[in-house]
XYZ file of C-alpha atoms in Angstrom:
319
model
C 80.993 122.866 75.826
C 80.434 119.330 77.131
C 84.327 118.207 76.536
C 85.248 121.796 78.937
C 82.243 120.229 81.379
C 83.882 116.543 81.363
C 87.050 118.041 82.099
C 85.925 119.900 85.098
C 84.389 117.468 86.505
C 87.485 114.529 85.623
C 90.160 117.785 87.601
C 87.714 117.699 90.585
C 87.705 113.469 90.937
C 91.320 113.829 90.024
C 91.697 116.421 93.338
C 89.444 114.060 95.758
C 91.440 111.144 94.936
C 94.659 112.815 95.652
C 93.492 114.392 98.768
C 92.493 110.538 100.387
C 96.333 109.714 99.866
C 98.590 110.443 102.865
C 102.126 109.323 104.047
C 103.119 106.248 105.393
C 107.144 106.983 105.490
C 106.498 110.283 107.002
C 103.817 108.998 109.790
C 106.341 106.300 110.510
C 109.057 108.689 110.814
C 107.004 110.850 113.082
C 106.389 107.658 115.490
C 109.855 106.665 115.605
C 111.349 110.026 116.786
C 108.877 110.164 119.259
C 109.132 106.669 120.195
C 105.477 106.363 120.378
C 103.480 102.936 121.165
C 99.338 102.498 121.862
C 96.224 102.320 121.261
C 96.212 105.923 118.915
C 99.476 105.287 117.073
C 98.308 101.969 115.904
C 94.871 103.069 114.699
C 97.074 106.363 113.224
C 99.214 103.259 110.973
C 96.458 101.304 109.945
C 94.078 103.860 109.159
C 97.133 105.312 106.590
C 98.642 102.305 105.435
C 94.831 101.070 104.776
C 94.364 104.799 102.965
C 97.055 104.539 100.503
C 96.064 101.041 98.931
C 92.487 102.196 98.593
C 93.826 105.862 96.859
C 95.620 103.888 94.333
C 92.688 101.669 93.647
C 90.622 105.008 93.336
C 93.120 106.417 91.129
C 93.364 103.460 88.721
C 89.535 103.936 88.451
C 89.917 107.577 87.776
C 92.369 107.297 84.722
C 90.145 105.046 83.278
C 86.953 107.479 84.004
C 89.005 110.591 82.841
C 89.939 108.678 79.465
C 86.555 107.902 78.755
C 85.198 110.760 79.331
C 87.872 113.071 76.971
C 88.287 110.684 74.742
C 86.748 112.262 71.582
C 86.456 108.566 69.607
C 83.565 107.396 72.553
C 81.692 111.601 73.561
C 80.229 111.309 76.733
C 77.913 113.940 78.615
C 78.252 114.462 82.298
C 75.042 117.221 81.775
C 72.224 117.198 79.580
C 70.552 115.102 77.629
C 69.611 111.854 78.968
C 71.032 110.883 81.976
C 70.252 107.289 81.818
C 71.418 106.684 78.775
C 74.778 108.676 79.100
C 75.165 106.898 82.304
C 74.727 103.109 80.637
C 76.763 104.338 77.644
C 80.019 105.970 80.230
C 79.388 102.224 82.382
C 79.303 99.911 78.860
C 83.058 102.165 78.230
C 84.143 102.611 81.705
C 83.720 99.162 83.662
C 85.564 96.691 80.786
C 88.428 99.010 80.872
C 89.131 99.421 84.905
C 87.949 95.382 84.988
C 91.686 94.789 82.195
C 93.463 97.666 84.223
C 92.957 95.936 87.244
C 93.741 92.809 86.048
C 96.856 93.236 84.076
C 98.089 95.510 86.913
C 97.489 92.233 89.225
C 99.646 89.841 86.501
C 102.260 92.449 86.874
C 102.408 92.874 89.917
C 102.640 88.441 90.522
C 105.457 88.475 87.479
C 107.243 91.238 89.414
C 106.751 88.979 92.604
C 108.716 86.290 91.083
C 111.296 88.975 89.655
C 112.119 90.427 93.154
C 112.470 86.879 94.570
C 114.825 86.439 92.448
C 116.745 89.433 93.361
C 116.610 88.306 96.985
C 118.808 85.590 95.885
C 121.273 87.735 94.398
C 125.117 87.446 96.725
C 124.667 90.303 98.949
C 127.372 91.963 97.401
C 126.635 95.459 97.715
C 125.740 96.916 95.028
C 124.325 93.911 93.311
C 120.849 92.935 95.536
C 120.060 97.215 95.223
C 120.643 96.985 91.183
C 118.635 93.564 91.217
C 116.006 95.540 93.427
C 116.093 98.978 90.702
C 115.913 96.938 87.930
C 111.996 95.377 89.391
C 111.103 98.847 90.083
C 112.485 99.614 86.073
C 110.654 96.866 85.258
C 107.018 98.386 87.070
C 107.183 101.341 84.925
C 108.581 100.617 82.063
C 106.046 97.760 81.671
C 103.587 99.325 79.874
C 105.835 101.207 77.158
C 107.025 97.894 76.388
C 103.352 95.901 76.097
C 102.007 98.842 73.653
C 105.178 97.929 71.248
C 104.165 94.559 71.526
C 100.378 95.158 70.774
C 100.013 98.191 69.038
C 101.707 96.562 65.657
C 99.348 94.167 65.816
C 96.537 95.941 65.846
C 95.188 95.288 69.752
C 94.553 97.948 72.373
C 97.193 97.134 75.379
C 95.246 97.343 78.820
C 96.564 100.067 80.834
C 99.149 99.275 83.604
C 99.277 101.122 86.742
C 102.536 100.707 87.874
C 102.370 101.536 91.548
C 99.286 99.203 92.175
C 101.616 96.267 90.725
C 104.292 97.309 93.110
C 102.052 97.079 95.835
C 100.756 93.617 95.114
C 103.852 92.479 94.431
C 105.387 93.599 97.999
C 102.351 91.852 99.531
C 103.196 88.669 97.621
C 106.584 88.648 98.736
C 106.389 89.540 102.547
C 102.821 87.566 102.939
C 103.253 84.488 100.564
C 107.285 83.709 100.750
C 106.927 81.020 103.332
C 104.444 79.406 100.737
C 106.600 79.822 97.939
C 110.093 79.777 99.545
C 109.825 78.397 102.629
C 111.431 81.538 104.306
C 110.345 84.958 105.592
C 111.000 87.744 103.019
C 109.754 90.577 104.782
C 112.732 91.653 106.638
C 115.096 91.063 103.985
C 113.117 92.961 101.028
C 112.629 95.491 103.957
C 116.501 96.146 104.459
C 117.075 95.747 100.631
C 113.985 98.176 99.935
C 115.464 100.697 102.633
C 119.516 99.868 100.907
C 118.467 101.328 97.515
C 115.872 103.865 98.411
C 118.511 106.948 98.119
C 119.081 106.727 94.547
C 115.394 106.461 94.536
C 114.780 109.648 96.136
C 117.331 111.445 95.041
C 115.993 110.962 91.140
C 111.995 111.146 92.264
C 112.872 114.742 94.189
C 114.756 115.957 91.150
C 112.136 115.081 89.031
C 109.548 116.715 90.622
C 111.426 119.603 91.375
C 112.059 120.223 87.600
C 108.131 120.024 87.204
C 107.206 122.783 89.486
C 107.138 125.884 87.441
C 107.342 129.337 89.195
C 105.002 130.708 86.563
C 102.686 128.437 87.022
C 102.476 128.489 90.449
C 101.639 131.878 90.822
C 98.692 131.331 89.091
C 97.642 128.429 91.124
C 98.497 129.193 94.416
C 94.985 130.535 95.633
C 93.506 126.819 94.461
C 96.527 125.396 96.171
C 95.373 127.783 99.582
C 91.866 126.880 98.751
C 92.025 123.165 98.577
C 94.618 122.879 101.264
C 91.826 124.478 103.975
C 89.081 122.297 102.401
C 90.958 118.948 102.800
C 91.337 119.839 106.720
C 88.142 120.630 106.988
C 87.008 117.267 105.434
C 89.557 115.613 107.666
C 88.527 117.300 111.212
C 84.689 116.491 109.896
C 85.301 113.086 108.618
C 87.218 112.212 111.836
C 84.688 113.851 113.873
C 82.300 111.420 112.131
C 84.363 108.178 111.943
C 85.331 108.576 115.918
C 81.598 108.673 116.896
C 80.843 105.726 114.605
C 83.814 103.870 116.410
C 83.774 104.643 119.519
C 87.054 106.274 120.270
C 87.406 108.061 123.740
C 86.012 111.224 123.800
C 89.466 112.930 125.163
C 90.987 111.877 121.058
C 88.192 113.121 119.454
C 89.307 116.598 119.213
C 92.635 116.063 118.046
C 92.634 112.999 116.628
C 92.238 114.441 113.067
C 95.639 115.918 112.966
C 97.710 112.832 112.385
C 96.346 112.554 108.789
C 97.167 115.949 107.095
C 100.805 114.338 106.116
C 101.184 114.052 102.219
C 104.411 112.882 100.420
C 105.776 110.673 97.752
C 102.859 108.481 97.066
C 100.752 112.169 96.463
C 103.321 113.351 94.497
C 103.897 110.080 92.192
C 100.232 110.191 91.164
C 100.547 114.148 90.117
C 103.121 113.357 87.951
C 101.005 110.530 86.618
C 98.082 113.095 86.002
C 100.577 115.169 84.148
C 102.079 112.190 81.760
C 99.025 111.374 81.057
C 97.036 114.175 79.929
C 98.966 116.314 78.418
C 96.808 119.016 77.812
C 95.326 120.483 81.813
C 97.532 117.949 83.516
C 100.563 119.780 83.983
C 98.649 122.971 85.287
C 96.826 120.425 87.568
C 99.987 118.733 88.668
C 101.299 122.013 89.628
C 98.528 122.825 91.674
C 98.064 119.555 93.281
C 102.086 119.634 94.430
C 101.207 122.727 95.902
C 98.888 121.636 98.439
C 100.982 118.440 98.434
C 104.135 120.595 99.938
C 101.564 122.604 102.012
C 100.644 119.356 103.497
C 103.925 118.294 104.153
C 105.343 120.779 105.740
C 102.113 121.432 108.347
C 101.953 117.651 108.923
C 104.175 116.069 110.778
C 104.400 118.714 113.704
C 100.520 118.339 113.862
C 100.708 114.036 114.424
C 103.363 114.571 116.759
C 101.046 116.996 118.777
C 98.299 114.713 118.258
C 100.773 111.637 120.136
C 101.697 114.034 122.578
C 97.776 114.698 123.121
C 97.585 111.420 122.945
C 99.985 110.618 125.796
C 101.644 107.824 123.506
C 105.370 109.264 123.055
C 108.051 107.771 124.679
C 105.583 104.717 125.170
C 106.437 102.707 122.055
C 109.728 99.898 122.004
């Protein structure tokens, strides 16, 4: 029926937006062991630190489009009927709610700003700034649990939060706007505090997702996994192909160029789970699929951008 039709069509946004993410801790990685410096590495950084910001704007709009469209108190066609009207009718639903999303992610993100500052100022007594430095990222997701207690008692719809797009304005507040606030340069110190505590981190994000991926399941889904692996490096060698005539690069990148954004990691795998908490119903068997071609991606990666600097002639030529 229509509801089976939205739902199609919210799993296949749902798999575009996770294929634009890629891996900025892994690229970086990649760089430093090969030491690499130029022209091709830097466009390689920007052009995935750039990627990420825009997948989680992408994917805040995509909760919002997914919950309006299975969300059985507002029906809305994708087929049929009137297109006009269903389109007005999804918009009139659709833009009001990304519009609060956005803009309650954006308060969060400022309020966890001013938290973090203050955990900058913590004695750097070990463990004490890393707790101070948990505790905002406890804050970021806990958040929105803790405005629906607030609001739902009372009768008013909390906006939705999305958690990682507060975390990332609120490291650009710090790094970019601490000599405005504080007078002094933040980045380097969140950076060493961020890179202190990210163990723990890890080691309960890994865990995590490991006890999501279901054996069962993923012999179900492992030719989609196959399937959407090989069409995401197609899109990439075409897209590059497409972006590296539009830009100019030198013809001797072109072919190879593409390779240095297959990488996927934790920011991929974060907004899988999300899809899963979410909807409860096809978001676990869509989570499990997505990790799939996540891990795929992971592991064929990194030894393709480290060819591509070789290619390149950039290892060994960065500081």
């Amino acid at each position: 029926g229509a509801a089976d039709e939205n739902v199609k069509g919210v799993v296949a946004l749902f798999s575009g937006v996770i294929a634009v993410a890629r891996s900025p801790a892994s690229a970086l990685a990649v760089i430093r062991e090969t030491r690499a410096g130029g022209p091709f590495t830097q466009t390689v950084l920007g052009v995935t630190m750039v990627s990420d910001v825009l997948v989680i704007l992408l994917f805040s709009a995509t909760t919002e489009l997914a919950h309006t469209l299975t969300d059985p108190s507002h029906p809305v066609t994708l087929s049929g009927g009137h297109p006009a009207a269903a389109a007005a009718h999804l918009c009139s639903i659709f833009v009001p709610r990304v519009a609060a999303e956005l803009a309650a992610s954006a308060l969060l993100g400022l309020l966890l700003a001013a938290l973090c500052l203050l955990a900058l100022r913590v004695p750097e007594v070990p463990p004490l700034p890393q707790l101070g430095l948990l505790g905002v990222g406890a804050a970021a997701f806990s958040a929105q649990g803790l405005l629906d207690q607030l609001l739902v008692p009372l009768g008013v719809t909390a906006p939705s939060l999305e958690p990682m797009l507060a975390c990332v304005i609120t490291g650009f507040v710090v790094c970019n706007g601490g000599e405005v606030f504080t007078g002094r340069d933040e980045r380097r110190q969140l950076e060493a505090l961020v890179n202190s505590s990210m163990h723990p981190t890890l080691l309960f994000f890994f865990t995590t997702t490991g006890l999501g991926m279901r054996l069962s399941v993923l012999q179900h889904t492992w030719p989609a996994a196959v399937g959407l692996f090989v069409v995401r490096v197609a899109a990439l060698y075409f897209g590059h192909a497409v972006g590296a005539r539009w830009g100019a690069m030198p013809h001797r990148l072109r072919s190879f160029g593409w390779m240095a954004y297959v990488t996927q990691a934790g920011l991929s795998l974060g907004l899988a789970s999300e899809i899963a908490t979410d909807f409860a119903g096809w978001g676990p068997p869509l989570k499990a699929t997505l990790m799939s071609v996540i891990v795929l991606n992971q592991l064929v990666g990194p030894p393709l951008l480290e060819s591509a600097i070789r290619a390149a002639g950039e290892a060994g030529g960065g500081p």
